[in-house]
Coordinates of C-alpha atoms in Angstrom, one line a residue:
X23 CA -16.9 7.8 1.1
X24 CA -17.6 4.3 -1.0
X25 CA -20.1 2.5 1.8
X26 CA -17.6 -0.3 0.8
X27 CA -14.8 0.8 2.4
X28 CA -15.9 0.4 6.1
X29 CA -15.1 -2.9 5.9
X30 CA -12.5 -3.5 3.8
X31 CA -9.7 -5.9 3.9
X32 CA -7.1 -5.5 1.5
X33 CA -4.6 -7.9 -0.5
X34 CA -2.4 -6.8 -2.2
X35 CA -1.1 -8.4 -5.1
X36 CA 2.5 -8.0 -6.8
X37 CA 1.0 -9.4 -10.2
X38 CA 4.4 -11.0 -11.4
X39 CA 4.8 -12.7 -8.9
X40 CA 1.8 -14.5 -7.6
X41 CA 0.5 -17.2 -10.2
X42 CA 1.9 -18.1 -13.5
X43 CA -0.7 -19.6 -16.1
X44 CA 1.0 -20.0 -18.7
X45 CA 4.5 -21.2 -18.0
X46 CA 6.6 -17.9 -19.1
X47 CA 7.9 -17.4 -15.6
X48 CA 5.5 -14.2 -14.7
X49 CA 2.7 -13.9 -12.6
X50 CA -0.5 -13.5 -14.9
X51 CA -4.4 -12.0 -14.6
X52 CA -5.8 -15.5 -15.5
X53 CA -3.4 -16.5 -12.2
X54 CA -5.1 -13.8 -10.3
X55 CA -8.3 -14.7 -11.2
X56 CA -7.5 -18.1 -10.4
X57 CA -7.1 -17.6 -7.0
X58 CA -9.6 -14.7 -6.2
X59 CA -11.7 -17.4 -4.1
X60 CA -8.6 -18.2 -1.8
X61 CA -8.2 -14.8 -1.1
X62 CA -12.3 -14.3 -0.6
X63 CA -11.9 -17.5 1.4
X64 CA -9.0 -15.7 3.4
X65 CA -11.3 -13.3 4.7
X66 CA -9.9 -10.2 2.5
X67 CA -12.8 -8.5 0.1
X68 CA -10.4 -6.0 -1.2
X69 CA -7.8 -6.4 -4.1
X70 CA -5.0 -4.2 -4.7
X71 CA -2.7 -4.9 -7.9
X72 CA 0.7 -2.9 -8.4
X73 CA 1.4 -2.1 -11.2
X74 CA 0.2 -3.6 -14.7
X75 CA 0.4 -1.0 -17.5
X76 CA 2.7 -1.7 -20.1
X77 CA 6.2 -0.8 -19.3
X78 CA 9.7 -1.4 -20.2
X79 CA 9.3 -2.4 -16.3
X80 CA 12.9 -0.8 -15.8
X81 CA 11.0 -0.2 -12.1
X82 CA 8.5 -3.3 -12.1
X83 CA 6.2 -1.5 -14.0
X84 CA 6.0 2.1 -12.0
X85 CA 7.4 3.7 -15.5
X86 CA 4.1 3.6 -16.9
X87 CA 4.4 3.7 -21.0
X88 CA 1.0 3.3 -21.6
X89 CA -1.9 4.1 -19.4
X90 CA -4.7 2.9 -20.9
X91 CA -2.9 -0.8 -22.1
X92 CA -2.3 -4.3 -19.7
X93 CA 0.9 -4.9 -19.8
X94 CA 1.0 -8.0 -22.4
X95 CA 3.2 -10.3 -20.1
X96 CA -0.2 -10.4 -17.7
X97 CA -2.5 -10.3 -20.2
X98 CA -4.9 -8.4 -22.0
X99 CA -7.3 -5.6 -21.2
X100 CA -10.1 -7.7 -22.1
X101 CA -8.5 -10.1 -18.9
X102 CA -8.4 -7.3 -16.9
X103 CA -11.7 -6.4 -17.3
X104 CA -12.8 -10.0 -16.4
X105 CA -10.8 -10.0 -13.4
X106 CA -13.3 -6.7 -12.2
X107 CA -16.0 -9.0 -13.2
X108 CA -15.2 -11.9 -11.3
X109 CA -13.9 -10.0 -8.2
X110 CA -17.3 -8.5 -8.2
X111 CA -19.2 -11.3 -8.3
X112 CA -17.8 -12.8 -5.2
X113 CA -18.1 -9.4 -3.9
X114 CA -15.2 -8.1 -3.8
X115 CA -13.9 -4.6 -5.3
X116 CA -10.5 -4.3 -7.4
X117 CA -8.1 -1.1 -7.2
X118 CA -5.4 -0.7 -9.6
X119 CA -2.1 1.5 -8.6
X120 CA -1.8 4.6 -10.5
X121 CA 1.0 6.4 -11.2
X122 CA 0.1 10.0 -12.0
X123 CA 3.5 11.4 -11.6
X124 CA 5.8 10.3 -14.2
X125 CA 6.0 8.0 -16.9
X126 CA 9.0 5.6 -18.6
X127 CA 10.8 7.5 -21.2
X128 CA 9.6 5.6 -23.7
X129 CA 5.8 7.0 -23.2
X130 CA 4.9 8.5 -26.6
X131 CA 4.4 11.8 -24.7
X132 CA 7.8 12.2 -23.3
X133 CA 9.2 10.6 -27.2
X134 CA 6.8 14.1 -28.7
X135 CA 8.1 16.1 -25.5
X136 CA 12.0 15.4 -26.8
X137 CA 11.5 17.5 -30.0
X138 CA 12.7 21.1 -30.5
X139 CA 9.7 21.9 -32.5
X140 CA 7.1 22.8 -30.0
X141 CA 4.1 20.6 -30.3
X142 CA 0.9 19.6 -27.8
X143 CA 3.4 17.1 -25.4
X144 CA 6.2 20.1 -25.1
X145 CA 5.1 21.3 -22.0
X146 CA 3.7 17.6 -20.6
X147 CA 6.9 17.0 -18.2
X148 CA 8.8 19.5 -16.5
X149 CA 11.8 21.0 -18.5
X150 CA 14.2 23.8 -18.3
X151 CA 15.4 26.0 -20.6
X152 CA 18.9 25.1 -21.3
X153 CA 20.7 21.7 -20.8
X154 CA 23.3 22.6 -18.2
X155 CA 20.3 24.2 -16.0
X156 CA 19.3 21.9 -13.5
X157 CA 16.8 21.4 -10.4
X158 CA 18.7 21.8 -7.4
X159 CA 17.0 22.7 -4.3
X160 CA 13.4 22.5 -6.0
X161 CA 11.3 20.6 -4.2
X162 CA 9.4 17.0 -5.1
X163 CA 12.2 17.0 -7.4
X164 CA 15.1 14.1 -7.2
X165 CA 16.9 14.7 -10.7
X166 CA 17.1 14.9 -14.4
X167 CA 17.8 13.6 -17.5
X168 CA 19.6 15.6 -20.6
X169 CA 21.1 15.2 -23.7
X170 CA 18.2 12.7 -24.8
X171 CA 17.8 14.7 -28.3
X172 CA 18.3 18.2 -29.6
X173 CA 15.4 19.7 -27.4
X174 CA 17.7 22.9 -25.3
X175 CA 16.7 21.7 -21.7
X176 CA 16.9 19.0 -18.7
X177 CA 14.0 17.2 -17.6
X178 CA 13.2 16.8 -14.3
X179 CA 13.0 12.9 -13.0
X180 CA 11.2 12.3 -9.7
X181 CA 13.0 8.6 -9.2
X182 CA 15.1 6.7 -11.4
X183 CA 16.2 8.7 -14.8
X184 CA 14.2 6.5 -16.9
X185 CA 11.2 8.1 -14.4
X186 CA 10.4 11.8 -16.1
X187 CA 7.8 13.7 -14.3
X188 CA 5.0 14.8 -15.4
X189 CA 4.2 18.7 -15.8
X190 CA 1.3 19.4 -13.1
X191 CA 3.2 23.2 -12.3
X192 CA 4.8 24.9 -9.4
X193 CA 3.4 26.0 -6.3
X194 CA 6.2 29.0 -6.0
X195 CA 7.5 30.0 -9.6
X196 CA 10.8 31.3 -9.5
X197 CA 11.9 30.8 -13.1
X198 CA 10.9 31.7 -16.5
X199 CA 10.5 27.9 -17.5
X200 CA 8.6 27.0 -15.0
X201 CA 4.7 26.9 -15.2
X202 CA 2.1 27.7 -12.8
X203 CA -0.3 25.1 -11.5
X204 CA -3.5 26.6 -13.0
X205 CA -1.6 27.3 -16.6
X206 CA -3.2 25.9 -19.5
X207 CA 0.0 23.2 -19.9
X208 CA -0.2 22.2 -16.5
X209 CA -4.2 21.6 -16.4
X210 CA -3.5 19.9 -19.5
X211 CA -2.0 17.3 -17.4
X212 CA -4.5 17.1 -14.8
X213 CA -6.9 16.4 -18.0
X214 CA -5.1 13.3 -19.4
X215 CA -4.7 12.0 -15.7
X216 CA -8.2 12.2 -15.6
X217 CA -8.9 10.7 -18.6
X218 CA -6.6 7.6 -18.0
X219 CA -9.2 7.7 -14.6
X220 CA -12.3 7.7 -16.8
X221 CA -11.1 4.3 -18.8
X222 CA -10.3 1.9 -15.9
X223 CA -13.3 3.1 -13.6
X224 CA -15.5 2.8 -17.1
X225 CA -13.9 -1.0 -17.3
X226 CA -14.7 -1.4 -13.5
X227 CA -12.0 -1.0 -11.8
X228 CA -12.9 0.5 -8.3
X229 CA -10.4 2.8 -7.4
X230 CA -6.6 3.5 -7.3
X231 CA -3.8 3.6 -4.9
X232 CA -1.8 6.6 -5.8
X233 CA 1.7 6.5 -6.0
X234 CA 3.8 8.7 -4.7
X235 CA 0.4 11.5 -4.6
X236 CA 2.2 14.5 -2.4
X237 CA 5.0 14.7 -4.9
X238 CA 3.1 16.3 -8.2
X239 CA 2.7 19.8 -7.7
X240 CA 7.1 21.2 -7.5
X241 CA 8.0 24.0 -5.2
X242 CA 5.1 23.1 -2.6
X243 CA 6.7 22.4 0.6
X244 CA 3.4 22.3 2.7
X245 CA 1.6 20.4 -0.1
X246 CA -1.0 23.3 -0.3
X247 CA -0.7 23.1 -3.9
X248 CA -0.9 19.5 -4.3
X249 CA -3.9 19.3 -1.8
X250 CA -6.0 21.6 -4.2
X251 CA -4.9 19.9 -7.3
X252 CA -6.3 16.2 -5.3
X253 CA -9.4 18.3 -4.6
X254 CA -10.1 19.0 -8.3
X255 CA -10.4 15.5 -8.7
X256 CA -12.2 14.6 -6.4
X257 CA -15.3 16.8 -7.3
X258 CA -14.4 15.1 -10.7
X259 CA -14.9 11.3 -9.3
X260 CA -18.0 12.9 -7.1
X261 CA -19.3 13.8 -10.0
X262 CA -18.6 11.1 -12.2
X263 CA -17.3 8.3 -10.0
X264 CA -19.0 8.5 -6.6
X265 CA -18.0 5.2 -5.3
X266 CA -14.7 5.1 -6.4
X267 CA -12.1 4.5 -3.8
X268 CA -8.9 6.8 -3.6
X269 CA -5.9 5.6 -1.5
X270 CA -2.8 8.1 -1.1
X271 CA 0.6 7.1 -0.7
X272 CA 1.5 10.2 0.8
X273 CA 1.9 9.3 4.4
X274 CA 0.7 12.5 5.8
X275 CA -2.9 11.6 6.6
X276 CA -3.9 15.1 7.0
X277 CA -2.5 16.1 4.1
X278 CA -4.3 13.7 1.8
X279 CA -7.4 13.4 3.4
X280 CA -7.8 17.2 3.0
X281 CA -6.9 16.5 -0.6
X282 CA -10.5 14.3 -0.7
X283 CA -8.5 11.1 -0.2
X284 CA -10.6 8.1 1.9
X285 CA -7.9 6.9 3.2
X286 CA -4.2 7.4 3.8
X287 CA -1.4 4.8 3.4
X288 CA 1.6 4.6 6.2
X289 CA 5.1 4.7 4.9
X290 CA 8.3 3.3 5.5
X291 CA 10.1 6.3 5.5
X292 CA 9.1 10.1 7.1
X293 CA 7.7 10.7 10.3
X294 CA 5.2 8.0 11.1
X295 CA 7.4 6.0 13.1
X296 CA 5.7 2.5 11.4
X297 CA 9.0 0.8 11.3
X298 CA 9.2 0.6 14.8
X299 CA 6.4 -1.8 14.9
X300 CA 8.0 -4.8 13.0
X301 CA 11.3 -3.7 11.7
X302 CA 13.2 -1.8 13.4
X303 CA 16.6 -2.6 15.3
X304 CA 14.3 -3.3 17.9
X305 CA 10.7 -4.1 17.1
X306 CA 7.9 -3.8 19.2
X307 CA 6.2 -7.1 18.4
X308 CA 9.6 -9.2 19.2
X309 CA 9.0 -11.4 22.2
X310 CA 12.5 -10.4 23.5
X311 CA 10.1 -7.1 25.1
X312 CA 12.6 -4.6 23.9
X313 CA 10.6 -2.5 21.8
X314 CA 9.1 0.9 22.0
X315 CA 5.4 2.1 20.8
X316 CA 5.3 5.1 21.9
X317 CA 6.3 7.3 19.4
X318 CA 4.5 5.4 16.7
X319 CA 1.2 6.0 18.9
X320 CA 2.3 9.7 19.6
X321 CA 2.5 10.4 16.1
X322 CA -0.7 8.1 14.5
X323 CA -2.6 10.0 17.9
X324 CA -1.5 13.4 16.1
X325 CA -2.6 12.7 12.6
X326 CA -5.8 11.3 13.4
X327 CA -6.6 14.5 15.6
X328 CA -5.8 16.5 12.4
X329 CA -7.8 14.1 10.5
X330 CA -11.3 15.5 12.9
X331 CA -11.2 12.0 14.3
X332 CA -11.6 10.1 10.9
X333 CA -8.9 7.8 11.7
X334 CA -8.8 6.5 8.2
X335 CA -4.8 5.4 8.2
X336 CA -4.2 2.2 7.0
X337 CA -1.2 0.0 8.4
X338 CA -0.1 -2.6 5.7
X339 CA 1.6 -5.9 7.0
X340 CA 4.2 -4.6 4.8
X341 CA 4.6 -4.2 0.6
X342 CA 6.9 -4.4 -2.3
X343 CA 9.3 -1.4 -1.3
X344 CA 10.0 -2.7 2.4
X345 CA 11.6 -6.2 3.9
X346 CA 8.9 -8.5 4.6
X347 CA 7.4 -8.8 8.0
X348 CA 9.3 -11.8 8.4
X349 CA 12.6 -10.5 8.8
X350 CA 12.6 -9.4 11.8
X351 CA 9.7 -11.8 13.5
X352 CA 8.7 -15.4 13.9
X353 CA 5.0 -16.7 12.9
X354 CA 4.1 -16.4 16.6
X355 CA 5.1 -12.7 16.9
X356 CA 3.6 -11.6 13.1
X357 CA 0.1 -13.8 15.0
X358 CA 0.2 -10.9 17.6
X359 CA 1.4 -8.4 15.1
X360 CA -1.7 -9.6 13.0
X361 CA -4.1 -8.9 16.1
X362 CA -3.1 -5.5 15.8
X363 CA -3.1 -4.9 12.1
X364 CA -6.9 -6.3 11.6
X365 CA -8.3 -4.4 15.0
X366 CA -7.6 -0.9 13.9
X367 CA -9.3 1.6 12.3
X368 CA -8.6 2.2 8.3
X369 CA -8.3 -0.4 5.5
X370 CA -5.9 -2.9 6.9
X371 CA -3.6 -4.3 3.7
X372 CA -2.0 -8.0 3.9
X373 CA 0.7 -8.3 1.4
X374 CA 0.0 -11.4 -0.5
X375 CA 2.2 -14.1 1.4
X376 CA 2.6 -12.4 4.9
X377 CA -0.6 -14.5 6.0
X378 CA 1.8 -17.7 5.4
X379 CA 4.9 -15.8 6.6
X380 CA 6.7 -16.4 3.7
X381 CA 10.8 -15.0 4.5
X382 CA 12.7 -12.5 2.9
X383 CA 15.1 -13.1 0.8
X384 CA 18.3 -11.4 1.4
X385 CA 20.9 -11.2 -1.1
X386 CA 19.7 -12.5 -4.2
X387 CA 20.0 -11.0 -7.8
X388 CA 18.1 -7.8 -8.5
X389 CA 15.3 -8.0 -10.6
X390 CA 13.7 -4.4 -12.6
X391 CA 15.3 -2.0 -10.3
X392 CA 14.2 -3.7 -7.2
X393 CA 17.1 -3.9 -5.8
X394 CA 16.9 -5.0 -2.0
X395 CA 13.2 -5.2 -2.5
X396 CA 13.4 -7.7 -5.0
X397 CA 13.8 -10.2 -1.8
X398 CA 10.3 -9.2 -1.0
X399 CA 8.7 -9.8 -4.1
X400 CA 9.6 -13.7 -4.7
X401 CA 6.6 -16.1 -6.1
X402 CA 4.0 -16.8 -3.8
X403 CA 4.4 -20.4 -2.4
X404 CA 1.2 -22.4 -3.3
X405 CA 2.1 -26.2 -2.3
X406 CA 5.4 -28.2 -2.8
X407 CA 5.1 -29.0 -6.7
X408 CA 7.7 -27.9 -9.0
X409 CA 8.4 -23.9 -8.2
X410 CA 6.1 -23.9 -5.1
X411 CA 2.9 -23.9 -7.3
X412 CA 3.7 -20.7 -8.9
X413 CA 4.7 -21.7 -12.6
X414 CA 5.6 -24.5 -14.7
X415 CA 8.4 -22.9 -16.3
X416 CA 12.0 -23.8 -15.5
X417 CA 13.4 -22.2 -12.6
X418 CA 16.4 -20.5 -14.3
X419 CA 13.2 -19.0 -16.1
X420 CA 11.0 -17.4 -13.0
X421 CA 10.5 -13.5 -12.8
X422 CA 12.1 -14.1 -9.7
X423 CA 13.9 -16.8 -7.9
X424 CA 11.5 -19.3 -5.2
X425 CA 12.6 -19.3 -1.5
X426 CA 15.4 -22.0 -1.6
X427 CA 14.6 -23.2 2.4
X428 CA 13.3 -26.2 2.3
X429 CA 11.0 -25.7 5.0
X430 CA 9.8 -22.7 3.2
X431 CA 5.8 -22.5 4.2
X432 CA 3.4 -22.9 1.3
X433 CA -0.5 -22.7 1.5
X434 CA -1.0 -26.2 1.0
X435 CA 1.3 -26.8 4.5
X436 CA -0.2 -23.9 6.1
X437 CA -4.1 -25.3 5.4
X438 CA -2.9 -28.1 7.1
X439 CA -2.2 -27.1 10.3
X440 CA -5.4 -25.6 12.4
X441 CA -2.7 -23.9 14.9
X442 CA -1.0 -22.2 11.8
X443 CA -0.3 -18.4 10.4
X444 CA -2.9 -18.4 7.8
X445 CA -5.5 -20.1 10.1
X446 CA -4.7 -17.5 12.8
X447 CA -5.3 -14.6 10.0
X448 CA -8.4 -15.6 8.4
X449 CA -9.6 -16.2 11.7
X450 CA -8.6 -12.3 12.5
X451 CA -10.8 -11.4 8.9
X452 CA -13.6 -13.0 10.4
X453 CA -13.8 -11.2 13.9
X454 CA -13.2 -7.9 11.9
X455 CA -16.0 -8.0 9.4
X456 CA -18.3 -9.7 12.1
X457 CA -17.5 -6.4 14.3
X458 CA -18.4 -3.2 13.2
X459 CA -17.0 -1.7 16.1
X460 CA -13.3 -3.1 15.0
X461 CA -14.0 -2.2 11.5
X462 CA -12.3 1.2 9.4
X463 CA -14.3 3.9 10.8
X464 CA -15.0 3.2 14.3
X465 CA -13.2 5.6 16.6
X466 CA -9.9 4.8 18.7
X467 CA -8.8 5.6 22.0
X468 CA -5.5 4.4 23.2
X469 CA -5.4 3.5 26.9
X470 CA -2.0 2.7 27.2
X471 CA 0.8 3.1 25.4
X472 CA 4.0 4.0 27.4
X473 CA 7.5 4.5 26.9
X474 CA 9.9 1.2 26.2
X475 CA 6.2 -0.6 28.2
X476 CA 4.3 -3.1 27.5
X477 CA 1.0 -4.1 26.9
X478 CA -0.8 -1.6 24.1
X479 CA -3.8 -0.9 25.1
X480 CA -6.8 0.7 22.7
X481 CA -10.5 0.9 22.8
X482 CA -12.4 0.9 19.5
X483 CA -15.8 2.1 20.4
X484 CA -18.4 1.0 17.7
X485 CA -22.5 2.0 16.8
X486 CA -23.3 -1.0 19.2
X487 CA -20.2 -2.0 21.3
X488 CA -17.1 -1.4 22.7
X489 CA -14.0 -3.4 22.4
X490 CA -10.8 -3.2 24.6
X491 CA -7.8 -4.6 22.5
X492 CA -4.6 -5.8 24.6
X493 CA -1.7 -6.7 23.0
X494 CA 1.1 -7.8 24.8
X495 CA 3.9 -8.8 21.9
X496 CA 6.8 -9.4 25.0
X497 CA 7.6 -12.4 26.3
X498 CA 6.8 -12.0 30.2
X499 CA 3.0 -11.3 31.3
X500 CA 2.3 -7.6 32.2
X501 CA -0.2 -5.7 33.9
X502 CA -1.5 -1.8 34.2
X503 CA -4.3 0.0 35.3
X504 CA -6.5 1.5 32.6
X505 CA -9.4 3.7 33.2
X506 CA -12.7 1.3 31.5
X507 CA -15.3 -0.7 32.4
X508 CA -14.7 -4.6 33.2
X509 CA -14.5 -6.9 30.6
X510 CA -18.0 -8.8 29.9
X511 CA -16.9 -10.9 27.0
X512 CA -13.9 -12.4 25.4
X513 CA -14.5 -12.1 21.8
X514 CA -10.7 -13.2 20.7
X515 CA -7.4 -14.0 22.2
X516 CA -4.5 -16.0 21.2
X517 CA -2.0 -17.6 23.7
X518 CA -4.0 -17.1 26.7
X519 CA -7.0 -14.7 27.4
X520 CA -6.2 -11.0 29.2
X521 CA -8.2 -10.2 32.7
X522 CA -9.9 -7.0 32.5
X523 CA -10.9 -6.3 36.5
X524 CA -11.6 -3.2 38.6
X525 CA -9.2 -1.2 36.7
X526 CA -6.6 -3.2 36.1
X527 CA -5.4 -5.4 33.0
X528 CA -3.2 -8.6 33.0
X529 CA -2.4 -9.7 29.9
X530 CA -0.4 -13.5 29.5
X531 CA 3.0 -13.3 27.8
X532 CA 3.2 -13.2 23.9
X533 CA -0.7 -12.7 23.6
X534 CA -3.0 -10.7 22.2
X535 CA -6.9 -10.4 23.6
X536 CA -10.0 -8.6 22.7
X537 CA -11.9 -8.1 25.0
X538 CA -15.9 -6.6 24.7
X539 CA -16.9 -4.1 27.6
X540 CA -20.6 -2.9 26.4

């Protein structure tokens, strides 16, 4: 694994929307570059960047049209390449999100695959036969498109019909049209993925974040297929690429990790239980105490045993496809909810804005198939200058509209208050990357974790020490017997410190402590 994920801290950036530089009303590379010390300063050493091919950005940019071209409405390659250059000079590493399973429909592969004269792209995305023949009950397939031009066929889509996906074969073939995952047309695939790999790493970029990466191989409903296919590359990057870092969205840690994956990224959807922590009917980290861990901590406990103990799941703060972590909590609760995030084990991932606790902004108009996302993917809020700081263009001309609340928080407010959100985060960063032993591969152990209970209780046991983290989210203090040494040093707490004594553990109301044992 890249020695520089062990400590990583990433932010991730929704490029549209987080500094405008030139007054068009869309988030820029010059704006990202612009801030790259803020987030340094922040604590996070990580970048991660959705999107920013070009696109017809009919889905913000995840219907790639060209791989290997900046979208112009950021910027040029040449700007993207001196992003790299200046994130690595503050040491720092870059990873871009690649989306290897389909394209937009106006990718010049899919415009070749249309024709009924067979050509080198016929076979590049996943077609049938005949028109009316479909994909039903295939799986890692959502849809199709047809009647797009004389070619006798559907297309298989794997998210919105502009989305066609791309030809990496079929696990199980059942059908005529359908082509193995070693054939010739679907290693073909593997090869251009490869080669749009080859360019980014060779303009140093540092790595991807794979979208949707359990999906590519069809008909593989244990992911056996897919997991091979992720192996080929990596013994590709190995060879070629040895400290490039590869992040699934797969949410099935041991899935992807067997698939040569560093690190896994939780989901908001399937089995992992990760919406019970912030945004749930319920959440755990709401002071009202009603809130249950348990099934979150059964699950993560069962993955990471799969995993041999690597433990390298990473918990985001939240991202473009959910609600923000906002919704559902104040600043003090996403404080303790923060506590948690930066003291476990795997990249941790801040979602540009959380550390100021911008809102979510429910019911506004949809922007590039966003739909309710789109309320999580508003301009950042800089200072209180026209448009928050984010642009200088009119406001009926911003990407996306600003938070209208007046009070909305903004950087410059947050800087200014020592007992605020951002203060509380960076100071979070800090303890992290000072301690190994809370850093992405030191084992876990939870202590205690009960049903509908509070405090959580886990020890992250590191080369040198050992740290007992308590987290108590509820609003009344709590205490349980755990089976660890007393504590020797408090190392963090906020809102009062926990008492770790002869077995048992109190830990104050609406706090969260860390507490060193050896």
């Amino acid at each position: 694994m890249p020695t520089w994920l062990d400590n990583a801290i990433f932010y991730e950036i929704y490029p549209q929307s987080f500094l405008d530089t030139n007054g068009d009303g869309i988030g820029d590379f010059q704006g990202i570059i612009r801030k790259l010390d803020y987030i340094r300063e922040l604590g996070c050493n990580a970048v991660w960047l959705n999107p920013c091919f070009l696109s017809p950005f009919s889905d913000a940019g995840y219907d790639v049209a060209d791989y290997c071209k900046a979208a112009p409405r950021y910027g040029s390659n040449e700007d993207l390449k001196e992003l790299f250059q200046a994130a690595h000079e503050r040491d720092m590493h870059v990873i871009l999100d690649l989306v290897p399973g389909h394209t937009s429909i106006e990718h010049p592969w899919f415009q070749a695959s249309l024709s009924p004269e067979e050509n080198e792209f016929s076979h590049r995305y996943i077609w049938t036969d005949r028109a009316w023949k479909g994909f039903e009950g295939i799986n890692n397939i959502s849809g199709c498109v047809r009647g797009l031009s004389d070619r006798d066929g559907s297309c298989a889509v794997n998210y919105y019909s502009t989305q066609p996906a791309l030809n990496y074969g079929f696990y199980k073939v059942t059908e005529s049209w359908q082509k193995d995952m070693n054939s010739p047309e679907a290693l073909a695939t593997r090869e251009a993925m490869k080669d749009v790999m080859r360019f980014w790493l060779g303009l140093g970029c540092d790595g991807f974040r794979v979208d949707m990466a359990g999906s590519l191989v069809k008909n593989d409903e244990e992911g056996k297929g897919t997991i091979a296919l992720w192996q080929d590359f990596r013994a590709f990057l190995d060879e070629e690429f040895p400290d490039a870092a590869m992040i699934s969205e797969w949410g099935q840690p041991d899935k992807s990790l067997e698939g040569g994956y560093h690190m896994d990224f939780l989901l908001h959807f399937g089995p992992s239980h990760y919406m019970d922590l912030f945004r749930s009917e319920n959440p755990y980290f709401k002071r009202e105490g009603k809130g249950n861990i348990a099934e979150f901590i059964n699950t993560y406990v069962e993955n990471y045993n799969k995993t041999n103990g690597k433990g390298l799941i990473c918990i985001p703060s939240g991202n473009h496809d959910m609600t923000r972590i906002k919704e559902k909590l104040d600043d003090e609760e996403v404080k303790i909810a923060f506590a948690f995030l930066l003291s476990m084990p795997g990249a941790p991932f801040i979602y540009y804005g959380d550390e100021i606790g911008m809102n979510y902004l429910a019911g506004i108009r949809f922007v590039e198939g966003g739909y309710e996302r789109t309320g999580s993917r508003s301009p950042m809020q800089w200072d209180d200058s026209t448009n928050a700081g984010f642009s200088s263009a009119k406001p009926e001309e911003l990407y996306i509209m600003t938070d209208p609340d007046k009070k909305r928080p903004t950087v410059k407010s947050q800087k200014a208050d020592e007992n605020s959100l951002y203060y509380e985060v960076k100071k979070l960063n800090g303890i992290r990357l000072a301690h190994e032993a809370l850093q992405s591969n030191a084992p876990v152990e939870f202590l205690y974790a009960e049903e509908n209970a509070y405090p959580l209780v886990y020890k992250r046991t590191g080369k040198e020490e050992t740290i007992v983290i308590a987290v108590n989210p509820s609003g009344k203090e709590v205490t349980c017997r755990i089976d660890t040494e007393d504590g020797k040093e408090i190392i963090y707490a906020n809102n009062g410190e926990a008492v770790l004594k002869d077995g048992m553990l109190t830990v104050p109301a609406a706090s969260a402590s860390f507490i060193k044992i050896k």
